[in-house]
PDB file of C-alpha atoms in Angstrom:
ATOM      1  CA  MET A   1      -0.062  -0.045   0.018  1.00 48.00           C
ATOM      2  CA  GLY A   2       0.996   3.762  -0.204  1.00 52.00           C
ATOM      3  CA  GLN A   3       2.507   3.276  -3.818  1.00 58.00           C
ATOM      4  CA  PRO A   4       0.748   5.004  -6.621  1.00 64.00           C
ATOM      5  CA  VAL A   5      -1.188   2.623  -8.916  1.00 61.00           C
ATOM      6  CA  GLN A   6      -2.267   3.601 -12.262  1.00 64.00           C
ATOM      7  CA  PRO A   7      -6.136   2.394 -12.905  1.00 63.00           C
ATOM      8  CA  SER A   8      -6.405  -0.175 -15.567  1.00 65.00           C
ATOM      9  CA  GLY A   9     -10.004   0.696 -16.520  1.00 65.00           C
ATOM     10  CA  HIS A  10     -11.494  -2.788 -15.880  1.00 65.00           C
ATOM     11  CA  VAL A  11     -12.390  -4.958 -13.001  1.00 66.00           C
ATOM     12  CA  PRO A  12     -10.400  -8.232 -12.998  1.00 67.00           C
ATOM     13  CA  THR A  13     -12.113 -11.608 -12.937  1.00 76.00           C
ATOM     14  CA  ASP A  14     -11.610 -14.082 -10.286  1.00 80.00           C
ATOM     15  CA  ARG A  15      -9.440 -16.044 -12.514  1.00 83.00           C
ATOM     16  CA  ALA A  16      -7.382 -13.072 -13.280  1.00 82.00           C
ATOM     17  CA  VAL A  17      -7.003 -12.318  -9.565  1.00 82.00           C
ATOM     18  CA  ARG A  18      -5.898 -15.788  -8.895  1.00 87.00           C
ATOM     19  CA  ARG A  19      -3.184 -15.743 -11.719  1.00 90.00           C
ATOM     20  CA  ARG A  20      -1.937 -12.585 -10.058  1.00 89.00           C
ATOM     21  CA  LEU A  21      -1.850 -14.195  -6.790  1.00 90.00           C
ATOM     22  CA  ASP A  22      -0.011 -17.115  -8.070  1.00 92.00           C
ATOM     23  CA  ARG A  23       2.540 -15.094  -9.772  1.00 94.00           C
ATOM     24  CA  SER A  24       3.049 -13.164  -6.509  1.00 94.00           C
ATOM     25  CA  ILE A  25       3.493 -16.328  -4.421  1.00 94.00           C
ATOM     26  CA  ALA A  26       5.843 -17.926  -7.089  1.00 95.00           C
ATOM     27  CA  ALA A  27       7.981 -14.488  -6.746  1.00 95.00           C
ATOM     28  CA  LEU A  28       8.018 -14.899  -3.106  1.00 94.00           C
ATOM     29  CA  GLU A  29       9.142 -18.420  -3.182  1.00 95.00           C
ATOM     30  CA  HIS A  30      11.875 -17.422  -5.708  1.00 95.00           C
ATOM     31  CA  MET A  31      13.015 -14.690  -3.182  1.00 93.00           C
ATOM     32  CA  VAL A  32      13.108 -17.101  -0.289  1.00 92.00           C
ATOM     33  CA  ALA A  33      15.082 -19.700  -2.147  1.00 92.00           C
ATOM     34  CA  ALA A  34      17.539 -17.151  -3.499  1.00 92.00           C
ATOM     35  CA  GLY A  35      18.161 -15.737   0.067  1.00 88.00           C
ATOM     36  CA  ALA A  36      16.689 -12.394  -0.387  1.00 87.00           C
ATOM     37  CA  PHE A  37      15.804 -12.029   3.181  1.00 83.00           C
ATOM     38  CA  ASP A  38      18.032 -11.377   5.906  1.00 78.00           C
ATOM     39  CA  THR A  39      17.509 -14.118   8.658  1.00 78.00           C
ATOM     40  CA  SER A  40      20.636 -13.171  10.714  1.00 79.00           C
ATOM     41  CA  ALA A  41      19.814  -9.827  11.940  1.00 81.00           C
ATOM     42  CA  ASP A  42      17.331  -9.186  14.643  1.00 89.00           C
ATOM     43  CA  THR A  43      15.249  -6.269  13.403  1.00 89.00           C
ATOM     44  CA  CYS A  44      11.906  -4.759  14.257  1.00 88.00           C
ATOM     45  CA  GLY A  45       9.795  -2.430  12.062  1.00 88.00           C
ATOM     46  CA  PHE A  46       5.879  -2.152  11.513  1.00 91.00           C
ATOM     47  CA  GLU A  47       3.190  -0.400   9.904  1.00 94.00           C
ATOM     48  CA  VAL A  48       0.073   0.981  11.628  1.00 96.00           C
ATOM     49  CA  GLU A  49      -3.253   1.403   9.875  1.00 96.00           C
ATOM     50  CA  LEU A  50      -5.279   4.546  10.804  1.00 97.00           C
ATOM     51  CA  ASP A  51      -8.802   5.597  10.197  1.00 97.00           C
ATOM     52  CA  LEU A  52      -9.841   9.220   9.898  1.00 97.00           C
ATOM     53  CA  VAL A  53     -13.167   9.698  11.577  1.00 97.00           C
ATOM     54  CA  ASP A  54     -15.846  12.523  12.471  1.00 96.00           C
ATOM     55  CA  PRO A  55     -16.595  13.214  16.107  1.00 95.00           C
ATOM     56  CA  LEU A  56     -19.230  10.316  15.931  1.00 95.00           C
ATOM     57  CA  GLY A  57     -16.625   7.910  14.552  1.00 95.00           C
ATOM     58  CA  ARG A  58     -17.882   7.709  11.073  1.00 96.00           C
ATOM     59  CA  PRO A  59     -15.339   7.828   8.175  1.00 97.00           C
ATOM     60  CA  ARG A  60     -13.906  11.237   6.923  1.00 97.00           C
ATOM     61  CA  LEU A  61     -12.942  11.025   3.342  1.00 96.00           C
ATOM     62  CA  ILE A  62     -10.028  13.274   3.815  1.00 97.00           C
ATOM     63  CA  ASN A  63      -6.712  11.326   3.524  1.00 96.00           C
ATOM     64  CA  ALA A  64      -5.376  13.346   0.567  1.00 96.00           C
ATOM     65  CA  ALA A  65      -5.820  16.620   2.277  1.00 97.00           C
ATOM     66  CA  VAL A  66      -4.203  15.290   5.429  1.00 97.00           C
ATOM     67  CA  LEU A  67      -1.313  13.765   3.552  1.00 97.00           C
ATOM     68  CA  ALA A  68      -0.811  16.911   1.517  1.00 96.00           C
ATOM     69  CA  ALA A  69      -0.653  19.044   4.667  1.00 97.00           C
ATOM     70  CA  LEU A  70       1.633  16.531   6.500  1.00 96.00           C
ATOM     71  CA  HIS A  71       4.352  16.464   3.836  1.00 93.00           C
ATOM     72  CA  ARG A  72       5.798  13.139   5.447  1.00 94.00           C
ATOM     73  CA  HIS A  73       7.145  10.265   3.629  1.00 94.00           C
ATOM     74  CA  ASP A  74       6.397   7.731   6.422  1.00 95.00           C
ATOM     75  CA  VAL A  75       2.628   8.332   6.357  1.00 97.00           C
ATOM     76  CA  GLN A  76       0.916   7.232   3.209  1.00 95.00           C
ATOM     77  CA  ALA A  77      -2.676   6.755   1.685  1.00 94.00           C
ATOM     78  CA  GLU A  78      -4.304   3.459   2.214  1.00 92.00           C
ATOM     79  CA  LEU A  79      -7.049   1.685   0.205  1.00 90.00           C
ATOM     80  CA  ALA A  80     -10.023   3.938   1.301  1.00 92.00           C
ATOM     81  CA  SER A  81      -9.892   7.632   1.392  1.00 94.00           C
ATOM     82  CA  PHE A  82     -10.607   7.594   5.141  1.00 96.00           C
ATOM     83  CA  ASN A  83      -7.458   5.520   5.719  1.00 96.00           C
ATOM     84  CA  LEU A  84      -3.795   6.183   6.376  1.00 97.00           C
ATOM     85  CA  GLU A  85      -0.862   4.013   6.833  1.00 96.00           C
ATOM     86  CA  VAL A  86       2.147   4.852   9.116  1.00 97.00           C
ATOM     87  CA  ASN A  87       5.297   3.013   8.100  1.00 94.00           C
ATOM     88  CA  VAL A  88       8.133   2.638  10.843  1.00 91.00           C
ATOM     89  CA  PRO A  89      11.308   1.309   9.080  1.00 89.00           C
ATOM     90  CA  ALA A  90      12.923  -1.784  10.536  1.00 88.00           C
ATOM     91  CA  ARG A  91      15.878  -1.069  12.842  1.00 90.00           C
ATOM     92  CA  PRO A  92      18.129  -3.447  14.950  1.00 91.00           C
ATOM     93  CA  THR A  93      16.542  -4.850  18.052  1.00 91.00           C
ATOM     94  CA  HIS A  94      19.263  -3.658  20.414  1.00 88.00           C
ATOM     95  CA  GLY A  95      19.556  -1.071  23.099  1.00 90.00           C
ATOM     96  CA  GLY A  96      16.438   1.012  23.805  1.00 91.00           C
ATOM     97  CA  VAL A  97      14.664  -0.041  20.523  1.00 92.00           C
ATOM     98  CA  LEU A  98      11.269  -0.230  21.971  1.00 92.00           C
ATOM     99  CA  ARG A  99      11.522   3.196  23.587  1.00 93.00           C
ATOM    100  CA  ARG A 100      12.798   4.676  20.213  1.00 92.00           C
ATOM    101  CA  LEU A 101       9.949   2.967  18.428  1.00 93.00           C
ATOM    102  CA  ASP A 102       7.360   4.179  20.909  1.00 94.00           C
ATOM    103  CA  ASP A 103       8.620   7.687  20.791  1.00 94.00           C
ATOM    104  CA  GLU A 104       8.721   7.884  16.920  1.00 94.00           C
ATOM    105  CA  LEU A 105       5.172   6.354  16.633  1.00 95.00           C
ATOM    106  CA  ALA A 106       3.842   8.770  19.423  1.00 96.00           C
ATOM    107  CA  ALA A 107       5.252  11.788  17.556  1.00 96.00           C
ATOM    108  CA  THR A 108       4.013  10.635  14.243  1.00 96.00           C
ATOM    109  CA  LEU A 109       0.563   9.965  15.587  1.00 96.00           C
ATOM    110  CA  ASP A 110       0.603  13.356  17.346  1.00 97.00           C
ATOM    111  CA  ALA A 111       1.508  15.014  13.817  1.00 97.00           C
ATOM    112  CA  VAL A 112      -1.222  13.149  12.002  1.00 98.00           C
ATOM    113  CA  THR A 113      -3.722  14.071  14.865  1.00 97.00           C
ATOM    114  CA  ALA A 114      -2.867  17.664  14.730  1.00 98.00           C
ATOM    115  CA  VAL A 115      -3.302  17.885  10.928  1.00 98.00           C
ATOM    116  CA  ALA A 116      -6.622  15.831  11.086  1.00 98.00           C
ATOM    117  CA  GLN A 117      -7.999  18.126  13.621  1.00 97.00           C
ATOM    118  CA  GLN A 118      -7.876  21.033  11.019  1.00 97.00           C
ATOM    119  CA  TRP A 119     -10.584  19.124   9.170  1.00 96.00           C
ATOM    120  CA  GLY A 120     -12.673  18.164  12.408  1.00 96.00           C
ATOM    121  CA  ALA A 121     -11.372  14.653  12.284  1.00 97.00           C
ATOM    122  CA  ARG A 122      -9.836  12.249  14.763  1.00 97.00           C
ATOM    123  CA  VAL A 123      -7.510   9.524  14.209  1.00 97.00           C
ATOM    124  CA  VAL A 124      -8.092   6.001  15.402  1.00 96.00           C
ATOM    125  CA  SER A 125      -6.183   2.665  14.874  1.00 94.00           C
ATOM    126  CA  ILE A 126      -8.617  -0.220  14.749  1.00 90.00           C
ATOM    127  CA  GLY A 127      -8.917  -3.430  12.756  1.00 84.00           C
ATOM    128  CA  THR A 128     -12.173  -2.580  11.215  1.00 88.00           C
ATOM    129  CA  LEU A 129     -13.942   0.586  11.868  1.00 91.00           C
ATOM    130  CA  PRO A 130     -17.249  -0.472  13.515  1.00 92.00           C
ATOM    131  CA  THR A 131     -19.147   2.460  12.101  1.00 93.00           C
ATOM    132  CA  LEU A 132     -18.562   1.568   8.560  1.00 91.00           C
ATOM    133  CA  GLN A 133     -21.770   1.423   6.294  1.00 92.00           C
ATOM    134  CA  ALA A 134     -22.033  -0.283   2.922  1.00 91.00           C
ATOM    135  CA  ALA A 135     -22.032   3.161   1.431  1.00 91.00           C
ATOM    136  CA  ASP A 136     -18.554   3.706   2.867  1.00 89.00           C
ATOM    137  CA  LEU A 137     -17.217   0.879   0.972  1.00 87.00           C
ATOM    138  CA  THR A 138     -17.693   1.920  -2.671  1.00 87.00           C
ATOM    139  CA  ALA A 139     -15.183   2.530  -5.472  1.00 88.00           C
ATOM    140  CA  SER A 140     -15.835   6.387  -5.070  1.00 88.00           C
ATOM    141  CA  HIS A 141     -14.336   6.247  -1.699  1.00 87.00           C
ATOM    142  CA  ILE A 142     -11.053   4.494  -2.812  1.00 88.00           C
ATOM    143  CA  SER A 143      -7.840   6.592  -2.382  1.00 87.00           C
ATOM    144  CA  ALA A 144      -6.905   8.623  -5.477  1.00 83.00           C
ATOM    145  CA  ASN A 145      -3.491   6.875  -5.853  1.00 79.00           C
TER     146      ASN A 145
END
């Protein structure tokens, strides 16, 4: 997520999706077999999915405006225009890594919250926003990128 995607103009069939998934799995298998992943270094990184909501917890379709005001490379658009993603890069797991991760995430969330408040929104991190309605899950609410 977060990488710009050019729309293809058509909705893929189940068969096309399956072929894509099969190619992705084959690529992953190739990368594992080729040793493309470092298994010797202990590192920790993560991403956090955020929802932008109004005071009643309903989705606010403002991720593009929030991102434009933030000017941060570590916060990106997610699938829906009420979602954001915070990416915390991997780093060695020695010393005070958990404190540094916590401080970095807290600072990022504070920055996102401050900007979201300019549009009357709050920021929540939750698996599935419980206030979602079918009307919130339409193609018109997909992030522009």
